[in-house]
Amino acid sequence: TYIYTSGTTGRPKAVMLTQDNLAWTAAQACELAKGVRTDRLVSYLPLSHVAEQMFTIHIAAVAGYPVYFAESLDRLNANLVEVEPTLFFGVPRVWEKFHAGVVEKLKEPGGSGVSPGKIAGVKARLVEQATAVGRRVVGALCEGKRPGLTDAAQFSFFERVVHSKVQQGLGLDKCRLCVSGAAPVSKEILEFFAGFGMPVYEVYGQSEDCGPTTFNIPGRARFGTVGPAFPGVEVKIAADGEILVRGRNVFAGYAKDPEATAETLADGWLHTGDLGEFDGDGFLTITGRKKDIIITAGGKNVAPKLLEGGLRNHPLVSEAVVIGDRRKFLTALVTLDAEAVVKFRAERGLTDLGSPGRSPEIRAEIQQVVDSVNTEMARVEQIKKFTILPRDLSIADGELTPTLKVKRNVVTAHFEAEIEAMYGE
């Protein structure tokens, strides 16, 4: 089969995956996820994406579980509540949306009662205690350890009173394996869901190896990493920090493109283009992408991933793109979440319904987010200016891939005037 790359850094290429590639990977993944016929999955991403095709077609064929197709991305939450899947694969933007939705529901006034689909009225102190216990228990389970007796008892209580309500509202209360992949997800998002008794296991890979290179799994997971090597696959770090992969999941080459194939496949190793490092326990951390690295005018190499992830953690921020290649300092293009803007204005009684990007209150809020992210970075890695764009990035305009990854070259071309204005003063 052909899987076309997303083309975030160039023209899409046709990845040739063989029968052996797909059958072997599906069997390994099915065993890893303990997939069985009684599982249920909701499919919502385009099937041209390797991860969705793997979960929806190949692993489903091996395990024999049914697949439900979402009516639309906007109806995903409602469809999850209806189907109650036992397996769920979410791209980071979906988990960020879920996070923002839960935070907003928890802010709503009300009593202590909470019903499925409406996570209102849980008192702040109760939630604080419940999430603290949830993070400790989930953290222990991820490391293959048994939680302490006190934590286990408290977790059982909070699971009934708090955790289950949040999970039911998301439609994931029956889900035994939640996965995040296709792009980096922030550690804060993973810890947030762990607090509600929902471990989300991050997977890392690419179309060129059928999807999985490394995989966090129950009993062997570490938030902030993308996990140990996928079973049966060799992963190593080259001298320049690039992640290399070898195994039966590695593709046969790019269709009708011998030059690109020779560049990516060398001596049986897949050159991923991603940068990473292993810790002492064999967990891989992605530090950046070779082609995404920003080299400032002063020669400083900056990976934008952490900055952008930190900005997107705020409910108001839909997308963030850090700019600074061959520039004296870093800037950021920010887009706003329309629903979050409406709620922000309502909470503060703002009557000016003009362009959100020109609202002093909204700009001040985004400035606080930028300042908070900057505190974690070295001076040369800090964002000095930002621009709120008049619209969100879109798939239709070619700025996002079907899995909602940003195409930097397209974004910088479409908003060249806004970028130059930040550097023109």
Short mmCIF file of C-alpha atoms in Angstrom, two decimals:
data_model
loop_
_atom_site.label_atom_id
_atom_site.label_comp_id
_atom_site.label_asym_id
_atom_site.label_seq_id
_atom_site.Cartn_x
_atom_site.Cartn_y
_atom_site.Cartn_z
CA THR A 1 0.00 0.00 0.00
CA TYR A 2 1.03 3.62 -0.40
CA ILE A 3 0.92 6.05 2.52
CA TYR A 4 1.67 9.61 1.51
CA THR A 5 3.81 11.61 3.94
CA SER A 6 2.18 14.71 5.36
CA GLY A 7 4.56 17.03 3.54
CA THR A 8 5.25 19.32 6.51
CA THR A 9 8.76 20.07 5.19
CA GLY A 10 8.44 19.39 1.46
CA ARG A 11 6.40 17.61 -1.19
CA PRO A 12 4.52 14.51 0.03
CA LYS A 13 6.19 11.23 -0.96
CA ALA A 14 4.55 7.82 -1.44
CA VAL A 15 5.76 5.47 1.30
CA MET A 16 5.63 1.87 0.05
CA LEU A 17 4.55 -0.49 2.84
CA THR A 18 4.68 -4.22 2.10
CA GLN A 19 2.38 -7.01 3.24
CA ASP A 20 5.11 -8.16 5.61
CA ASN A 21 5.56 -4.62 7.00
CA LEU A 22 1.87 -4.26 7.81
CA ALA A 23 1.09 -7.82 8.95
CA TRP A 24 4.13 -8.01 11.24
CA THR A 25 3.53 -4.57 12.77
CA ALA A 26 -0.18 -5.23 13.29
CA ALA A 27 0.52 -8.55 15.01
CA GLN A 28 3.15 -6.98 17.28
CA ALA A 29 0.86 -4.04 18.11
CA CYS A 30 -2.10 -6.31 18.77
CA GLU A 31 -0.06 -8.34 21.23
CA LEU A 32 1.31 -5.18 22.86
CA ALA A 33 -2.17 -3.63 23.24
CA LYS A 34 -3.74 -6.99 24.11
CA GLY A 35 -6.36 -6.36 21.42
CA VAL A 36 -9.37 -8.71 21.49
CA ARG A 37 -12.69 -9.11 19.65
CA THR A 38 -14.63 -7.42 22.45
CA ASP A 39 -12.71 -4.14 22.06
CA ARG A 40 -14.34 -1.11 20.41
CA LEU A 41 -12.72 1.74 18.49
CA VAL A 42 -13.95 5.08 17.17
CA SER A 43 -12.21 6.12 13.94
CA TYR A 44 -12.15 9.84 13.07
CA LEU A 45 -8.86 10.65 11.32
CA PRO A 46 -8.38 10.25 7.56
CA LEU A 47 -7.47 6.67 6.68
CA SER A 48 -4.63 8.06 4.59
CA HIS A 49 -2.85 8.54 7.94
CA VAL A 50 -0.72 5.57 8.97
CA ALA A 51 -1.74 5.50 12.66
CA GLU A 52 -5.46 5.63 11.90
CA GLN A 53 -5.07 2.98 9.21
CA MET A 54 -3.13 0.77 11.63
CA PHE A 55 -5.74 1.00 14.44
CA THR A 56 -8.80 1.00 12.16
CA ILE A 57 -7.81 -1.61 9.56
CA HIS A 58 -4.74 -3.69 10.31
CA ILE A 59 -4.87 -4.20 14.09
CA ALA A 60 -8.66 -4.43 13.88
CA ALA A 61 -8.30 -7.24 11.33
CA VAL A 62 -5.88 -9.12 13.58
CA ALA A 63 -7.90 -8.64 16.79
CA GLY A 64 -11.35 -8.77 15.18
CA TYR A 65 -12.84 -5.81 17.05
CA PRO A 66 -15.57 -3.56 15.58
CA VAL A 67 -14.82 -0.02 14.40
CA TYR A 68 -17.28 2.89 14.63
CA PHE A 69 -16.78 5.86 12.33
CA ALA A 70 -17.31 9.31 13.85
CA GLU A 71 -19.84 11.55 12.12
CA SER A 72 -17.37 14.44 12.12
CA LEU A 73 -14.55 15.90 14.21
CA ASP A 74 -17.06 18.29 15.81
CA ARG A 75 -19.21 15.31 16.85
CA LEU A 76 -16.27 13.24 18.15
CA ASN A 77 -17.03 13.78 21.85
CA ALA A 78 -20.71 12.91 21.39
CA ASN A 79 -19.80 9.81 19.39
CA LEU A 80 -17.34 8.69 22.07
CA VAL A 81 -20.04 9.04 24.72
CA GLU A 82 -22.36 6.95 22.54
CA VAL A 83 -19.88 4.17 21.65
CA GLU A 84 -17.80 4.03 24.88
CA PRO A 85 -14.66 2.71 23.12
CA THR A 86 -12.14 0.49 24.89
CA LEU A 87 -9.30 1.74 22.66
CA PHE A 88 -8.75 5.35 21.58
CA PHE A 89 -6.01 6.98 19.50
CA GLY A 90 -5.92 10.77 19.79
CA VAL A 91 -3.68 13.31 18.12
CA PRO A 92 -2.33 15.97 20.53
CA ARG A 93 -4.80 18.63 19.34
CA VAL A 94 -7.70 16.36 20.33
CA TRP A 95 -6.22 15.81 23.81
CA GLU A 96 -5.67 19.57 24.12
CA LYS A 97 -9.32 20.18 23.20
CA PHE A 98 -10.46 17.60 25.74
CA HIS A 99 -8.23 19.25 28.35
CA ALA A 100 -9.70 22.69 27.65
CA GLY A 101 -13.23 21.27 27.79
CA VAL A 102 -12.69 19.60 31.16
CA VAL A 103 -11.12 22.77 32.61
CA GLU A 104 -14.09 24.85 31.47
CA LYS A 105 -16.61 22.37 32.89
CA LEU A 106 -14.85 22.36 36.23
CA LYS A 107 -15.16 26.15 36.37
CA GLU A 108 -18.96 26.04 36.01
CA PRO A 109 -20.94 26.79 39.19
CA GLY A 110 -23.16 24.14 40.74
CA GLY A 111 -23.55 21.64 43.56
CA SER A 112 -21.46 18.60 44.24
CA GLY A 113 -23.48 16.34 41.97
CA VAL A 114 -22.02 15.54 38.58
CA SER A 115 -23.78 13.72 35.77
CA PRO A 116 -22.31 12.02 32.68
CA GLY A 117 -21.51 14.52 29.96
CA LYS A 118 -21.61 17.46 32.41
CA ILE A 119 -18.59 17.75 34.64
CA ALA A 120 -19.94 20.62 36.71
CA GLY A 121 -19.97 21.39 40.38
CA VAL A 122 -16.95 19.44 41.57
CA LYS A 123 -15.46 21.58 44.34
CA ALA A 124 -11.93 22.82 43.74
CA ARG A 125 -10.50 21.24 46.88
CA LEU A 126 -11.99 17.85 46.07
CA VAL A 127 -10.63 18.01 42.53
CA GLU A 128 -7.20 19.04 43.82
CA GLN A 129 -7.08 16.04 46.17
CA ALA A 130 -8.47 13.66 43.55
CA THR A 131 -5.96 14.69 40.87
CA ALA A 132 -3.00 14.56 43.27
CA VAL A 133 -3.89 10.97 44.23
CA GLY A 134 -4.61 10.12 40.59
CA ARG A 135 -1.19 11.29 39.43
CA ARG A 136 0.59 9.32 42.17
CA VAL A 137 -1.33 6.10 41.50
CA VAL A 138 -1.12 6.32 37.70
CA GLY A 139 2.57 7.24 38.00
CA ALA A 140 3.24 4.11 40.06
CA LEU A 141 1.28 1.88 37.67
CA CYS A 142 3.14 3.33 34.69
CA GLU A 143 6.39 2.28 36.32
CA GLY A 144 5.08 -1.22 36.97
CA LYS A 145 4.81 -0.60 40.73
CA ARG A 146 1.95 -1.16 43.14
CA PRO A 147 0.61 2.06 44.69
CA GLY A 148 0.64 2.39 48.48
CA LEU A 149 -2.37 1.14 50.45
CA THR A 150 -3.48 4.66 51.43
CA ASP A 151 -3.24 5.96 47.87
CA ALA A 152 -5.02 2.87 46.54
CA ALA A 153 -7.91 3.33 48.98
CA GLN A 154 -8.21 7.06 48.24
CA PHE A 155 -7.99 6.39 44.51
CA SER A 156 -10.92 3.95 44.73
CA PHE A 157 -12.99 6.65 46.44
CA PHE A 158 -12.03 9.44 44.04
CA GLU A 159 -12.58 7.13 41.09
CA ARG A 160 -16.26 6.89 42.02
CA VAL A 161 -16.74 10.52 43.06
CA VAL A 162 -14.58 12.47 40.58
CA HIS A 163 -12.58 10.46 38.05
CA SER A 164 -15.48 8.46 36.62
CA LYS A 165 -17.52 11.63 36.03
CA VAL A 166 -14.75 13.23 33.99
CA GLN A 167 -14.17 10.01 32.04
CA GLN A 168 -17.89 9.62 31.34
CA GLY A 169 -18.09 13.21 30.12
CA LEU A 170 -15.35 12.43 27.60
CA GLY A 171 -16.86 9.07 26.63
CA LEU A 172 -13.68 7.30 27.75
CA ASP A 173 -14.84 5.66 30.99
CA LYS A 174 -14.62 2.19 29.38
CA CYS A 175 -11.32 2.92 27.62
CA ARG A 176 -8.49 0.66 28.81
CA LEU A 177 -5.87 2.08 26.42
CA CYS A 178 -5.67 5.77 25.49
CA VAL A 179 -2.89 6.64 23.05
CA SER A 180 -1.46 9.94 21.80
CA GLY A 181 0.62 10.17 18.66
CA ALA A 182 1.29 11.79 15.25
CA ALA A 183 2.86 14.87 16.90
CA PRO A 184 4.42 15.79 20.27
CA VAL A 185 2.03 16.18 23.22
CA SER A 186 3.04 18.19 26.28
CA LYS A 187 3.89 16.44 29.54
CA GLU A 188 1.42 18.74 31.32
CA ILE A 189 -1.48 17.40 29.24
CA LEU A 190 -0.52 13.81 30.06
CA GLU A 191 -0.21 14.59 33.78
CA PHE A 192 -3.59 16.34 33.71
CA PHE A 193 -5.40 13.23 32.47
CA ALA A 194 -3.37 11.01 34.80
CA GLY A 195 -4.85 13.08 37.62
CA PHE A 196 -8.29 11.85 36.60
CA GLY A 197 -7.18 8.22 36.49
CA MET A 198 -6.63 8.23 32.72
CA PRO A 199 -3.10 7.36 31.63
CA VAL A 200 -2.50 8.47 28.03
CA TYR A 201 0.37 6.52 26.45
CA GLU A 202 2.45 8.40 23.92
CA VAL A 203 3.67 6.59 20.80
CA TYR A 204 6.31 7.86 18.38
CA GLY A 205 6.89 6.82 14.79
CA GLN A 206 6.36 7.73 11.15
CA SER A 207 4.74 6.47 7.98
CA GLU A 208 8.08 4.99 6.96
CA ASP A 209 7.92 2.36 9.74
CA CYS A 210 4.18 1.66 9.72
CA GLY A 211 3.62 4.01 12.66
CA PRO A 212 5.47 2.71 15.74
CA THR A 213 9.14 3.33 16.55
CA THR A 214 8.76 3.57 20.33
CA PHE A 215 5.69 3.06 22.54
CA ASN A 216 4.85 3.78 26.17
CA ILE A 217 2.79 0.88 27.50
CA PRO A 218 1.06 0.03 30.78
CA GLY A 219 3.69 -0.97 33.29
CA ARG A 220 6.49 0.63 31.27
CA ALA A 221 5.69 4.26 30.60
CA ARG A 222 7.25 7.60 31.46
CA PHE A 223 5.52 10.92 30.80
CA GLY A 224 7.68 13.35 28.85
CA THR A 225 9.20 10.51 26.84
CA VAL A 226 7.86 8.55 23.87
CA GLY A 227 8.69 5.24 25.51
CA PRO A 228 11.07 2.34 24.88
CA ALA A 229 11.63 0.76 21.45
CA PHE A 230 8.67 -1.02 19.88
CA PRO A 231 9.06 -4.81 20.34
CA GLY A 232 11.29 -6.35 17.66
CA VAL A 233 12.58 -2.96 16.48
CA GLU A 234 16.10 -1.54 16.89
CA VAL A 235 16.40 2.18 17.63
CA LYS A 236 19.67 4.06 18.00
CA ILE A 237 20.93 7.65 18.02
CA ALA A 238 23.39 8.77 15.32
CA ALA A 239 26.41 10.95 16.07
CA ASP A 240 24.46 14.08 15.12
CA GLY A 241 21.53 13.14 17.37
CA GLU A 242 19.26 11.76 14.62
CA ILE A 243 17.01 8.82 15.50
CA LEU A 244 17.67 5.72 13.36
CA VAL A 245 15.35 2.70 13.12
CA ARG A 246 15.75 -0.86 11.82
CA GLY A 247 13.18 -3.68 11.78
CA ARG A 248 10.49 -5.52 9.82
CA ASN A 249 8.23 -2.46 10.05
CA VAL A 250 10.64 -0.29 8.01
CA PHE A 251 9.29 0.52 4.54
CA ALA A 252 10.52 -0.64 1.14
CA GLY A 253 11.23 2.88 -0.13
CA TYR A 254 9.49 5.84 -1.77
CA ALA A 255 7.59 5.05 -4.96
CA LYS A 256 9.43 6.22 -8.10
CA ASP A 257 11.87 8.29 -6.02
CA PRO A 258 15.22 6.45 -5.72
CA GLU A 259 17.07 9.57 -4.59
CA ALA A 260 14.78 10.20 -1.61
CA THR A 261 14.88 6.47 -0.80
CA ALA A 262 18.68 6.39 -0.78
CA GLU A 263 18.77 9.49 1.42
CA THR A 264 16.34 8.02 3.98
CA LEU A 265 17.33 4.33 3.91
CA ALA A 266 21.03 3.70 4.42
CA ASP A 267 22.58 0.33 5.36
CA GLY A 268 19.14 -0.94 6.39
CA TRP A 269 18.56 1.93 8.82
CA LEU A 270 15.68 4.39 8.50
CA HIS A 271 16.92 7.95 9.02
CA THR A 272 13.91 9.59 10.65
CA GLY A 273 14.93 13.24 10.48
CA ASP A 274 14.01 13.54 14.18
CA LEU A 275 16.45 14.32 16.97
CA GLY A 276 16.34 12.47 20.28
CA GLU A 277 18.12 10.93 23.22
CA PHE A 278 17.69 7.86 25.42
CA ASP A 279 17.75 7.97 29.19
CA GLY A 280 19.44 5.30 31.29
CA ASP A 281 16.29 3.15 31.32
CA GLY A 282 15.86 3.08 27.54
CA PHE A 283 13.10 5.70 27.26
CA LEU A 284 13.39 7.95 24.21
CA THR A 285 12.84 11.71 24.37
CA ILE A 286 12.31 13.70 21.16
CA THR A 287 14.39 16.88 21.29
CA GLY A 288 13.43 18.32 17.91
CA ARG A 289 13.40 17.81 14.17
CA LYS A 290 16.48 18.44 12.05
CA LYS A 291 14.56 20.57 9.54
CA ASP A 292 12.54 22.39 12.22
CA ILE A 293 15.54 23.56 14.22
CA ILE A 294 15.66 27.36 14.31
CA ILE A 295 19.15 28.81 13.93
CA THR A 296 19.13 32.41 15.11
CA ALA A 297 21.29 35.18 13.65
CA GLY A 298 23.60 34.65 16.62
CA GLY A 299 24.07 30.98 15.71
CA LYS A 300 21.98 29.57 18.56
CA ASN A 301 20.06 26.35 17.76
CA VAL A 302 16.53 26.42 19.15
CA ALA A 303 13.96 23.59 19.02
CA PRO A 304 10.53 25.30 18.85
CA LYS A 305 8.62 22.25 20.16
CA LEU A 306 8.74 23.15 23.86
CA LEU A 307 7.84 26.80 23.31
CA GLU A 308 4.89 26.00 21.08
CA GLY A 309 3.63 23.24 23.35
CA GLY A 310 3.75 25.57 26.34
CA LEU A 311 1.71 28.23 24.55
CA ARG A 312 -0.90 25.73 23.34
CA ASN A 313 -1.50 24.58 26.92
CA HIS A 314 -3.58 27.73 27.49
CA PRO A 315 -7.27 27.29 26.56
CA LEU A 316 -7.28 30.53 24.54
CA VAL A 317 -4.48 29.37 22.24
CA SER A 318 -5.44 27.18 19.30
CA GLU A 319 -2.08 27.12 17.48
CA ALA A 320 1.35 28.65 18.01
CA VAL A 321 4.21 28.86 15.52
CA VAL A 322 7.59 30.13 16.69
CA ILE A 323 9.61 32.17 14.17
CA GLY A 324 13.29 33.08 14.35
CA ASP A 325 15.41 31.34 11.71
CA ARG A 326 18.32 33.69 10.83
CA ARG A 327 16.65 36.38 12.96
CA LYS A 328 18.05 38.31 15.95
CA PHE A 329 15.30 37.08 18.30
CA LEU A 330 12.30 34.73 18.47
CA THR A 331 8.70 35.72 17.81
CA ALA A 332 5.45 33.77 17.68
CA LEU A 333 2.31 33.64 15.57
CA VAL A 334 -0.70 32.77 17.74
CA THR A 335 -4.24 31.79 16.76
CA LEU A 336 -7.17 31.82 19.17
CA ASP A 337 -9.80 29.21 19.98
CA ALA A 338 -13.15 30.79 19.07
CA GLU A 339 -15.15 29.07 21.82
CA ALA A 340 -12.56 29.95 24.45
CA VAL A 341 -12.68 33.61 23.34
CA VAL A 342 -16.46 33.72 23.83
CA LYS A 343 -16.13 32.25 27.34
CA PHE A 344 -13.23 34.57 28.20
CA ARG A 345 -15.25 37.64 27.26
CA ALA A 346 -18.36 36.42 29.07
CA GLU A 347 -16.44 35.70 32.31
CA ARG A 348 -14.96 39.22 32.30
CA GLY A 349 -18.09 41.04 31.12
CA LEU A 350 -16.36 42.38 28.00
CA THR A 351 -18.81 44.02 25.62
CA ASP A 352 -16.39 44.93 22.82
CA LEU A 353 -16.93 42.15 20.27
CA GLY A 354 -14.39 43.41 17.73
CA SER A 355 -11.33 41.50 16.56
CA PRO A 356 -10.09 39.35 19.48
CA GLY A 357 -6.51 39.99 18.42
CA ARG A 358 -6.93 43.69 19.14
CA SER A 359 -8.58 43.24 22.53
CA PRO A 360 -6.29 44.65 25.26
CA GLU A 361 -7.59 42.06 27.74
CA ILE A 362 -6.93 39.13 25.41
CA ARG A 363 -3.52 40.45 24.41
CA ALA A 364 -2.64 40.86 28.10
CA GLU A 365 -3.71 37.26 28.76
CA ILE A 366 -1.57 35.95 25.90
CA GLN A 367 1.36 38.09 27.11
CA GLN A 368 1.09 36.37 30.50
CA VAL A 369 1.22 32.98 28.76
CA VAL A 370 4.31 34.02 26.79
CA ASP A 371 5.99 35.35 29.94
CA SER A 372 5.25 32.10 31.77
CA VAL A 373 6.74 29.98 28.97
CA ASN A 374 9.79 32.25 28.77
CA THR A 375 10.64 31.65 32.44
CA GLU A 376 11.53 28.04 31.53
CA MET A 377 13.89 29.04 28.73
CA ALA A 378 17.35 30.58 28.37
CA ARG A 379 17.36 34.25 27.37
CA VAL A 380 18.20 33.60 23.70
CA GLU A 381 15.35 31.03 23.56
CA GLN A 382 12.67 33.43 24.82
CA ILE A 383 9.87 34.86 22.68
CA LYS A 384 10.26 38.64 22.46
CA LYS A 385 7.12 39.49 20.45
CA PHE A 386 3.93 37.80 19.31
CA THR A 387 1.15 38.45 16.81
CA ILE A 388 -2.39 37.17 17.16
CA LEU A 389 -3.55 36.13 13.70
CA PRO A 390 -7.05 37.11 12.50
CA ARG A 391 -8.02 33.49 11.82
CA ASP A 392 -7.11 29.95 12.81
CA LEU A 393 -4.83 27.78 10.70
CA SER A 394 -6.69 25.31 8.50
CA ILE A 395 -6.34 22.14 6.46
CA ALA A 396 -8.21 23.77 3.58
CA ASP A 397 -5.61 26.54 3.29
CA GLY A 398 -2.79 23.98 3.38
CA GLU A 399 -1.44 25.21 6.73
CA LEU A 400 -2.27 22.00 8.61
CA THR A 401 -1.94 18.36 7.64
CA PRO A 402 -5.00 16.07 7.99
CA THR A 403 -3.65 15.12 11.44
CA LEU A 404 -3.42 18.81 12.42
CA LYS A 405 0.36 19.17 12.26
CA VAL A 406 1.56 22.63 11.25
CA LYS A 407 3.21 23.11 7.84
CA ARG A 408 5.73 25.77 8.80
CA ASN A 409 6.75 26.75 5.30
CA VAL A 410 3.13 27.38 4.30
CA VAL A 411 2.36 29.35 7.47
CA THR A 412 5.42 31.57 7.07
CA ALA A 413 4.50 32.22 3.42
CA HIS A 414 0.84 33.03 4.18
CA PHE A 415 1.66 35.38 7.06
CA GLU A 416 4.87 36.92 5.76
CA ALA A 417 3.59 40.48 6.31
CA GLU A 418 2.71 39.80 9.95
CA ILE A 419 6.12 38.22 10.56
CA GLU A 420 8.04 41.07 8.94
CA ALA A 421 6.06 43.61 10.99
CA MET A 422 7.39 42.03 14.21
CA TYR A 423 10.96 42.45 12.99
CA GLY A 424 10.51 45.81 11.28
CA GLU A 425 10.52 48.04 14.36
#
